[in-house]
Short mmCIF file of C-alpha atoms in Angstrom, two decimals:
data_model
loop_
_atom_site.label_atom_id
_atom_site.label_comp_id
_atom_site.label_asym_id
_atom_site.label_seq_id
_atom_site.Cartn_x
_atom_site.Cartn_y
_atom_site.Cartn_z
CA MET A 189 -8.46 23.62 -25.44
CA GLN A 190 -12.01 22.25 -25.67
CA ILE A 191 -12.53 19.60 -23.01
CA GLY A 192 -15.57 17.40 -22.52
CA ILE A 193 -16.40 15.93 -19.13
CA LEU A 194 -18.80 13.01 -18.81
CA GLY A 195 -20.61 13.42 -15.51
CA SER A 196 -22.15 16.23 -13.50
CA GLY A 197 -21.30 15.31 -9.91
CA VAL A 198 -18.65 16.69 -7.58
CA THR A 199 -15.72 15.25 -9.55
CA ALA A 200 -16.99 16.56 -12.88
CA GLN A 201 -17.75 20.01 -11.47
CA THR A 202 -14.46 20.30 -9.57
CA ILE A 203 -12.32 19.29 -12.56
CA GLY A 204 -14.51 21.41 -14.84
CA SER A 205 -14.09 24.56 -12.75
CA ARG A 206 -10.34 24.06 -12.53
CA LEU A 207 -10.06 23.61 -16.30
CA VAL A 208 -12.09 26.79 -16.91
CA GLN A 209 -9.81 28.62 -14.47
CA LEU A 210 -6.82 27.37 -16.48
CA GLY A 211 -8.30 28.86 -19.67
CA HIS A 212 -10.02 25.87 -21.24
CA GLU A 213 -13.55 25.64 -22.62
CA VAL A 214 -15.40 22.90 -20.81
CA MET A 215 -18.67 21.08 -21.43
CA LEU A 216 -20.21 18.85 -18.78
CA GLY A 217 -22.21 16.00 -20.25
CA SER A 218 -25.14 14.22 -18.61
CA ARG A 219 -27.75 11.65 -19.49
CA ASP A 220 -30.26 14.47 -19.98
CA GLU A 221 -29.28 17.61 -21.86
CA ALA A 222 -30.35 20.02 -19.11
CA ASN A 223 -29.28 18.14 -16.01
CA PRO A 224 -29.90 20.62 -13.13
CA PRO A 225 -26.47 20.30 -11.42
CA ALA A 226 -24.72 20.79 -14.78
CA VAL A 227 -26.88 23.78 -15.66
CA THR A 228 -26.20 25.39 -12.28
CA TRP A 229 -22.48 24.68 -12.61
CA ALA A 230 -22.36 26.20 -16.11
CA ASN A 231 -24.23 29.30 -14.98
CA ASP A 232 -21.83 29.79 -12.07
CA ALA A 233 -18.59 28.96 -13.87
CA GLY A 234 -18.69 31.58 -16.56
CA GLN A 235 -18.92 31.83 -20.33
CA HIS A 236 -16.43 29.03 -20.98
CA ALA A 237 -18.54 26.55 -19.03
CA LEU A 238 -21.15 24.66 -21.04
CA TYR A 239 -23.47 21.72 -20.55
CA GLY A 240 -25.11 19.13 -22.78
CA THR A 241 -25.65 15.40 -23.22
CA PHE A 242 -22.94 12.78 -22.92
CA MET A 243 -22.86 12.83 -26.73
CA ASN A 244 -22.55 16.62 -26.89
CA ALA A 245 -19.70 16.66 -24.37
CA ALA A 246 -17.78 13.86 -26.10
CA ALA A 247 -18.16 15.55 -29.50
CA PHE A 248 -17.12 18.93 -28.01
CA GLY A 249 -13.96 17.70 -26.31
CA GLU A 250 -10.55 17.43 -27.92
CA ILE A 251 -9.82 15.54 -24.71
CA VAL A 252 -12.59 13.86 -22.71
CA PHE A 253 -12.74 13.08 -18.97
CA ASN A 254 -14.78 10.21 -17.58
CA CYS A 255 -16.10 11.50 -14.24
CA THR A 256 -19.18 9.28 -14.02
CA LEU A 257 -19.59 6.68 -11.28
CA GLY A 258 -17.72 3.52 -12.17
CA SER A 259 -20.95 1.56 -12.15
CA ALA A 260 -22.38 3.91 -14.80
CA SER A 261 -19.27 4.54 -16.90
CA LEU A 262 -19.66 2.02 -19.71
CA ASP A 263 -23.29 2.99 -20.19
CA ALA A 264 -22.43 6.71 -20.23
CA LEU A 265 -19.62 6.14 -22.73
CA THR A 266 -21.92 4.09 -24.95
CA GLN A 267 -24.37 7.01 -24.92
CA ALA A 268 -21.50 9.38 -25.71
CA GLY A 269 -20.81 7.28 -28.80
CA ALA A 270 -17.64 5.60 -30.01
CA GLU A 271 -17.58 7.91 -33.05
CA ASN A 272 -17.38 10.97 -30.74
CA LEU A 273 -14.49 9.45 -28.78
CA GLN A 274 -12.56 8.03 -31.74
CA GLY A 275 -8.87 8.94 -31.76
CA LYS A 276 -9.28 11.06 -28.61
CA ILE A 277 -7.72 10.79 -25.19
CA LEU A 278 -10.19 9.64 -22.54
CA ILE A 279 -8.98 10.41 -19.01
CA ASP A 280 -10.67 7.84 -16.79
CA THR A 281 -10.94 9.05 -13.19
CA ALA A 282 -13.65 6.56 -12.15
CA ASN A 283 -13.49 3.63 -9.77
CA PRO A 284 -15.75 0.57 -9.94
CA LEU A 285 -16.97 1.06 -6.38
CA ASP A 286 -20.12 -0.55 -5.05
CA ARG A 287 -21.28 1.97 -2.43
CA SER A 288 -24.46 0.07 -1.55
CA THR A 289 -23.01 -1.39 1.65
CA ASP A 290 -21.31 0.19 4.68
CA VAL A 291 -17.91 -1.04 3.57
CA TRP A 292 -17.41 -0.19 -0.08
CA THR A 293 -16.24 -2.97 -2.37
CA LEU A 294 -15.17 -3.11 -6.01
CA THR A 295 -17.34 -4.55 -8.78
CA ILE A 296 -14.24 -5.20 -10.91
CA CYS A 297 -10.88 -6.11 -9.43
CA ASN A 298 -7.77 -8.26 -9.31
CA THR A 299 -7.72 -9.71 -12.84
CA ASP A 300 -9.30 -6.77 -14.65
CA SER A 301 -10.02 -3.07 -14.18
CA LEU A 302 -12.61 -0.54 -15.25
CA GLY A 303 -9.92 1.25 -17.26
CA GLU A 304 -9.19 -1.87 -19.27
CA GLN A 305 -12.89 -2.64 -19.75
CA ILE A 306 -13.38 0.85 -21.19
CA GLN A 307 -10.34 0.44 -23.44
CA ARG A 308 -11.64 -2.90 -24.76
CA ALA A 309 -15.08 -1.39 -25.40
CA PHE A 310 -13.58 1.66 -27.16
CA PRO A 311 -10.45 0.35 -28.91
CA GLU A 312 -10.01 3.50 -31.03
CA THR A 313 -9.92 5.77 -27.98
CA LYS A 314 -6.73 6.31 -25.96
CA VAL A 315 -7.69 5.54 -22.37
CA VAL A 316 -5.48 7.08 -19.69
CA LYS A 317 -6.21 6.07 -16.10
CA THR A 318 -5.24 8.68 -13.54
CA LEU A 319 -6.47 10.76 -10.58
CA ASN A 320 -8.69 7.89 -9.35
CA THR A 321 -6.68 7.48 -6.13
CA VAL A 322 -7.55 10.89 -4.67
CA ASN A 323 -10.70 12.87 -3.98
CA ALA A 324 -11.98 15.49 -6.43
CA ARG A 325 -10.40 18.44 -4.64
CA VAL A 326 -6.97 16.79 -4.43
CA MET A 327 -7.19 15.86 -8.13
CA VAL A 328 -6.90 19.49 -9.18
CA TYR A 329 -5.41 21.18 -6.09
CA PRO A 330 -2.77 18.62 -5.04
CA GLN A 331 -0.88 21.26 -3.08
CA GLU A 332 -3.70 21.24 -0.50
CA VAL A 333 -2.40 17.88 0.80
CA ALA A 334 1.08 18.11 2.35
CA GLY A 335 2.00 20.98 0.03
CA GLY A 336 1.82 18.62 -2.95
CA ASP A 337 4.42 16.22 -1.55
CA HIS A 338 2.66 12.99 -2.65
CA HIS A 339 2.07 10.97 -5.81
CA VAL A 340 -0.51 10.58 -8.53
CA PHE A 341 -0.34 7.53 -10.78
CA ILE A 342 -0.80 7.31 -14.52
CA SER A 343 -1.50 4.17 -16.57
CA ALA A 344 -1.96 4.02 -20.34
CA ASP A 345 -1.05 1.94 -23.36
CA ASP A 346 -0.38 4.96 -25.61
CA PRO A 347 2.85 6.82 -24.70
CA ASP A 348 1.87 10.05 -26.47
CA ALA A 349 -1.48 10.15 -24.71
CA LYS A 350 0.29 9.54 -21.41
CA ALA A 351 2.69 12.41 -22.12
CA GLN A 352 -0.15 14.81 -22.96
CA VAL A 353 -2.07 13.90 -19.82
CA THR A 354 1.11 14.28 -17.77
CA GLU A 355 1.33 17.87 -19.03
CA LEU A 356 -2.30 18.45 -18.06
CA LEU A 357 -1.61 17.05 -14.59
CA ARG A 358 1.34 19.43 -14.26
CA SER A 359 -0.99 22.30 -15.08
CA PHE A 360 -3.07 21.19 -12.07
CA SER A 361 0.17 21.61 -10.00
CA TRP A 362 0.98 17.91 -9.71
CA ILE A 363 4.71 17.56 -9.06
CA ASN A 364 5.06 13.81 -8.48
CA ILE A 365 3.49 11.90 -11.36
CA PHE A 366 4.26 8.20 -11.19
CA ASP A 367 4.20 6.40 -14.56
CA LEU A 368 3.05 2.91 -13.55
CA GLY A 369 3.17 1.51 -17.08
CA ASP A 370 0.50 0.14 -19.39
CA LEU A 371 -3.23 0.30 -18.77
CA SER A 372 -3.29 -3.05 -16.97
CA THR A 373 -1.57 -1.27 -14.07
CA ALA A 374 -4.93 0.40 -13.44
CA ARG A 375 -5.72 -2.86 -11.62
CA GLY A 376 -3.27 -1.67 -8.99
CA THR A 377 -4.63 1.84 -8.57
CA GLU A 378 -8.27 0.72 -8.60
CA ALA A 379 -7.56 -2.03 -6.02
CA TYR A 380 -5.79 0.59 -3.88
CA LEU A 381 -9.23 2.10 -3.30
CA LEU A 382 -9.87 -0.79 -0.89
CA LEU A 383 -7.05 0.63 1.24
CA TRP A 384 -8.05 4.24 0.58
CA VAL A 385 -11.56 3.75 1.99
CA ARG A 386 -10.00 2.33 5.18
CA LEU A 387 -7.57 5.25 5.45
CA TYR A 388 -10.49 7.61 4.94
CA GLY A 389 -12.42 5.75 7.63
CA SER A 390 -9.53 6.03 10.08
CA MET A 391 -8.52 9.61 9.36
CA ASN A 392 -11.96 11.17 9.05
CA THR A 393 -10.82 13.20 6.07
CA SER A 394 -10.55 12.46 2.38
CA MET A 395 -7.82 15.11 1.93
CA ILE A 396 -5.22 12.35 1.95
CA ASN A 397 -2.85 10.58 -0.39
CA VAL A 398 0.25 8.42 -0.45
CA LYS A 399 3.84 9.27 -1.23
CA ILE A 400 6.00 6.51 -2.66
CA MET A 401 9.21 6.16 -0.64
CA LYS A 402 12.39 4.28 -1.48
CA MET B 205 10.32 -13.94 24.77
CA GLN B 206 9.81 -17.28 23.01
CA ILE B 207 8.55 -16.66 19.49
CA GLY B 208 7.42 -19.26 16.95
CA ILE B 209 7.58 -18.56 13.22
CA LEU B 210 5.63 -20.68 10.77
CA GLY B 211 7.65 -20.83 7.57
CA SER B 212 11.28 -21.24 6.59
CA GLY B 213 11.61 -18.93 3.59
CA VAL B 214 13.16 -15.48 3.31
CA THR B 215 10.48 -13.76 5.39
CA ALA B 216 10.66 -16.33 8.19
CA GLN B 217 14.46 -16.25 8.28
CA THR B 218 14.71 -12.46 8.11
CA ILE B 219 12.20 -11.90 10.90
CA GLY B 220 13.72 -14.77 12.86
CA SER B 221 17.24 -13.36 12.71
CA ARG B 222 16.04 -9.92 13.73
CA LEU B 223 14.14 -11.36 16.71
CA VAL B 224 17.20 -13.33 17.84
CA GLN B 225 19.27 -10.14 17.52
CA LEU B 226 16.73 -8.39 19.75
CA GLY B 227 17.17 -11.05 22.42
CA HIS B 228 14.27 -13.40 21.75
CA GLU B 229 14.35 -17.18 21.42
CA VAL B 230 12.98 -18.14 18.03
CA MET B 231 11.84 -21.42 16.50
CA LEU B 232 11.19 -21.71 12.78
CA GLY B 233 8.51 -24.28 11.96
CA SER B 234 8.18 -26.25 8.73
CA ARG B 235 6.14 -29.09 7.35
CA ASP B 236 9.05 -31.46 8.01
CA GLU B 237 10.92 -31.28 11.30
CA ALA B 238 14.37 -30.92 9.72
CA ASN B 239 13.62 -28.67 6.76
CA PRO B 240 17.06 -27.86 5.25
CA PRO B 241 16.68 -24.05 5.04
CA ALA B 242 15.45 -23.92 8.65
CA VAL B 243 18.27 -26.16 9.86
CA THR B 244 20.85 -24.01 8.08
CA TRP B 245 19.28 -20.84 9.45
CA ALA B 246 19.27 -22.21 13.01
CA ASN B 247 22.92 -23.27 12.74
CA ASP B 248 23.92 -19.82 11.50
CA ALA B 249 21.75 -17.74 13.82
CA GLY B 250 23.12 -18.91 17.16
CA GLN B 251 21.96 -20.76 20.22
CA HIS B 252 18.65 -18.92 20.49
CA ALA B 253 17.63 -20.05 16.99
CA LEU B 254 15.75 -23.34 16.82
CA TYR B 255 13.81 -25.32 14.24
CA GLY B 256 11.01 -27.86 14.28
CA THR B 257 7.63 -28.68 12.81
CA PHE B 258 4.78 -26.22 12.44
CA MET B 259 3.36 -27.82 15.60
CA ASN B 260 6.64 -27.48 17.50
CA ALA B 261 7.00 -23.81 16.56
CA ALA B 262 3.40 -22.95 17.47
CA ALA B 263 3.71 -24.72 20.84
CA PHE B 264 7.06 -23.00 21.49
CA GLY B 265 5.90 -19.47 20.77
CA GLU B 266 4.30 -17.13 23.27
CA ILE B 267 3.65 -15.13 20.09
CA VAL B 268 3.53 -16.81 16.66
CA PHE B 269 4.28 -15.33 13.23
CA ASN B 270 2.69 -16.65 10.06
CA CYS B 271 5.40 -16.31 7.41
CA THR B 272 4.19 -19.05 5.09
CA LEU B 273 2.99 -18.32 1.56
CA GLY B 274 -0.60 -17.14 1.60
CA SER B 275 -1.63 -20.11 -0.51
CA ALA B 276 -0.22 -22.48 2.14
CA SER B 277 -1.14 -20.59 5.31
CA LEU B 278 -4.38 -22.27 6.34
CA ASP B 279 -2.88 -25.71 5.78
CA ALA B 280 0.24 -24.82 7.78
CA LEU B 281 -1.85 -23.40 10.62
CA THR B 282 -4.00 -26.52 10.65
CA GLN B 283 -0.84 -28.58 10.98
CA ALA B 284 0.34 -26.27 13.75
CA GLY B 285 -2.85 -27.11 15.62
CA ALA B 286 -5.53 -24.84 17.07
CA GLU B 287 -4.61 -26.04 20.58
CA ASN B 288 -1.06 -24.75 20.12
CA LEU B 289 -2.31 -21.35 18.96
CA GLN B 290 -5.13 -20.97 21.47
CA GLY B 291 -5.14 -17.64 23.30
CA LYS B 292 -1.97 -16.54 21.52
CA ILE B 293 -1.25 -13.63 19.20
CA LEU B 294 -0.72 -14.73 15.59
CA ILE B 295 1.03 -12.07 13.52
CA ASP B 296 -0.05 -12.69 9.94
CA THR B 297 2.46 -11.31 7.43
CA ALA B 298 1.24 -13.38 4.46
CA ASN B 299 -0.54 -12.28 1.30
CA PRO B 300 -2.86 -14.48 -0.76
CA LEU B 301 -0.79 -14.00 -3.91
CA ASP B 302 -1.02 -16.31 -6.90
CA ARG B 303 2.50 -16.11 -8.36
CA SER B 304 1.84 -18.64 -11.12
CA THR B 305 1.44 -15.98 -13.81
CA ASP B 306 3.61 -13.06 -14.94
CA VAL B 307 1.33 -10.56 -13.28
CA TRP B 308 0.58 -11.68 -9.76
CA THR B 309 -3.04 -11.74 -8.67
CA LEU B 310 -4.79 -12.38 -5.36
CA THR B 311 -6.64 -15.60 -4.56
CA ILE B 312 -8.72 -13.78 -1.94
CA CYS B 313 -9.74 -10.14 -2.26
CA ASN B 314 -12.31 -7.38 -2.12
CA THR B 315 -14.97 -8.95 0.14
CA ASP B 316 -12.66 -11.07 2.30
CA SER B 317 -9.00 -11.36 3.27
CA LEU B 318 -6.56 -14.07 4.27
CA GLY B 319 -6.30 -12.48 7.71
CA GLU B 320 -10.04 -12.81 8.26
CA GLN B 321 -10.08 -16.38 6.90
CA ILE B 322 -7.40 -17.32 9.41
CA GLN B 323 -9.30 -15.59 12.23
CA ARG B 324 -12.50 -17.47 11.34
CA ALA B 325 -10.62 -20.79 11.22
CA PHE B 326 -8.88 -20.10 14.58
CA PRO B 327 -11.40 -18.10 16.60
CA GLU B 328 -9.51 -18.53 19.88
CA THR B 329 -6.32 -17.02 18.43
CA LYS B 330 -5.79 -13.26 18.24
CA VAL B 331 -4.89 -12.56 14.60
CA VAL B 332 -2.99 -9.34 13.93
CA LYS B 333 -2.38 -8.46 10.30
CA THR B 334 0.72 -6.36 9.73
CA LEU B 335 3.99 -6.09 7.77
CA ASN B 336 2.39 -7.65 4.66
CA THR B 337 2.78 -4.43 2.64
CA VAL B 338 6.60 -4.44 2.59
CA ASN B 339 9.35 -6.89 1.72
CA ALA B 340 11.04 -9.03 4.37
CA ARG B 341 14.01 -6.71 4.81
CA VAL B 342 11.86 -3.59 5.22
CA MET B 343 9.66 -5.46 7.74
CA VAL B 344 12.45 -5.52 10.31
CA TYR B 345 14.82 -2.77 9.10
CA PRO B 346 12.33 -0.03 8.12
CA GLN B 347 15.04 2.61 8.42
CA GLU B 348 16.61 1.23 5.22
CA VAL B 349 13.80 2.84 3.19
CA ALA B 350 13.82 6.65 3.35
CA GLY B 351 15.30 6.54 6.85
CA GLY B 352 12.09 4.98 8.17
CA ASP B 353 9.90 7.86 6.96
CA HIS B 354 6.98 5.67 5.78
CA HIS B 355 4.08 3.68 7.23
CA VAL B 356 3.29 0.14 8.29
CA PHE B 357 -0.36 -0.79 8.84
CA ILE B 358 -1.86 -2.86 11.62
CA SER B 359 -5.30 -4.50 11.64
CA ALA B 360 -6.77 -6.59 14.46
CA ASP B 361 -9.98 -7.18 16.36
CA ASP B 362 -8.28 -7.45 19.78
CA PRO B 363 -6.98 -4.08 21.07
CA ASP B 364 -4.53 -5.63 23.55
CA ALA B 365 -3.04 -7.85 20.89
CA LYS B 366 -2.72 -4.84 18.62
CA ALA B 367 -0.96 -2.88 21.37
CA GLN B 368 1.51 -5.72 22.03
CA VAL B 369 2.31 -6.09 18.33
CA THR B 370 2.72 -2.33 18.04
CA GLU B 371 5.43 -2.53 20.73
CA LEU B 372 7.13 -5.35 18.84
CA LEU B 373 7.04 -3.26 15.64
CA ARG B 374 8.63 -0.37 17.54
CA SER B 375 11.42 -2.72 18.59
CA PHE B 376 12.04 -3.31 14.85
CA SER B 377 12.48 0.53 14.59
CA TRP B 378 9.08 1.23 13.05
CA ILE B 379 8.18 4.85 13.78
CA ASN B 380 4.96 5.30 11.79
CA ILE B 381 2.50 2.54 12.70
CA PHE B 382 -0.94 3.18 11.22
CA ASP B 383 -3.82 1.57 13.16
CA LEU B 384 -6.30 0.86 10.36
CA GLY B 385 -8.95 -0.65 12.65
CA ASP B 386 -10.44 -4.10 12.93
CA LEU B 387 -9.23 -7.15 11.07
CA SER B 388 -11.55 -6.54 8.12
CA THR B 389 -9.24 -3.66 7.19
CA ALA B 390 -6.75 -6.34 6.13
CA ARG B 391 -8.79 -6.36 2.91
CA GLY B 392 -7.27 -2.97 2.23
CA THR B 393 -3.66 -3.86 2.90
CA GLU B 394 -3.87 -7.18 1.06
CA ALA B 395 -5.51 -5.52 -1.98
CA TYR B 396 -2.74 -2.88 -1.90
CA LEU B 397 -0.40 -5.66 -3.02
CA LEU B 398 -1.94 -5.29 -6.49
CA LEU B 399 -0.48 -1.77 -6.52
CA TRP B 400 2.74 -2.82 -4.77
CA VAL B 401 3.61 -5.37 -7.48
CA ARG B 402 3.22 -2.63 -10.10
CA LEU B 403 5.40 -0.21 -8.12
CA TYR B 404 7.97 -2.98 -7.75
CA GLY B 405 7.76 -3.61 -11.51
CA SER B 406 8.30 0.08 -12.28
CA MET B 407 11.01 0.80 -9.74
CA ASN B 408 13.08 -2.38 -10.11
CA THR B 409 13.51 -2.58 -6.36
CA SER B 410 11.37 -3.98 -3.58
CA MET B 411 12.96 -1.63 -1.01
CA ILE B 412 9.91 0.61 -1.25
CA ASN B 413 6.91 1.64 0.77
CA VAL B 414 4.24 4.31 1.06
CA LYS B 415 3.91 7.22 3.41
CA ILE B 416 0.42 8.44 4.20
CA MET B 417 0.16 12.18 3.63
CA LYS B 418 -2.56 14.60 4.68
#
């Protein structure tokens, strides 16, 4: 499948490399067409790894990932263009974190979420919020934390989009995929980041996650 | 030990009964001295179960629990009186939930927490935030979820107070007690409630919790 990834940082590169490994064609999109990290990534990741602008990557992808910083996501998606995202699944992995202070806070929380803001801005795109509760490595190699014995959450308004993304998550080796419900449940997973940063602070590793117990 | 509990609802009664069972003397405190649920609880729970006003319960307790609704906590503590809480451990189990709408939200979050607000209002009391991430039953019978194979968090500025409360949690059968750090980490556990309410909504049971995996 052709997959576009908005972003060129660690999350974009890690997901991109995993998707190439799984046989997909992947284009990383950046503000500038020849963003150095994206160019380097594409050179290293083989012939199925491409780079371009946000618009190029959105147009290229049958499915599109948002791997930009939460603070930059709406701007990046606007540059990508609603017409290039229309009717497509957008997998939103971003969190609206303000990292400007020692203790990270959220710029959106409680009564709204970044996922919902994106959905409202791009009503003809099927936004699926997932993977935002774990670091980039755990997103695509979940077995590296506790042998995969932990949960990823998925939130979306469109059931078919949710089912397709669930299949993609399974291809990443996710075993426990928790369907939280509609996209408003992204408020829960984004707010969880306020706990995650404290766990990270206590444990001195970001190779962590939660398992839901009952 | 003599333990005061501010509140007379399910959380107060459940913790109170468990403490009596463990050999403590417990007084439930309410706005009115003879609050009917507290009177009924005291009559049912035996000779070591007492009731009174917020002030009575705070004065009675060597340790005090806050089991009021988050929206009512500061008012209840003010009625209890700073002089009755001075130098004591206050175990804050409350969450600043607004339950007036279908989807619960927080009245304090992200850059502050109820636990910290209480600490600032009562600087001579040792506030320990814990148990707020699980329902009343799980608070004191953790083995009823997954045999106890899950985590409770503890946040406090005073290490000795944290150590004493950790011992009390062990007496409730908590095995996995996660020391998150200072009281500001209560922002994380209170914000987690936004995920908890969605898990509760999906799972149709509140006998749930998370286990931290690495």
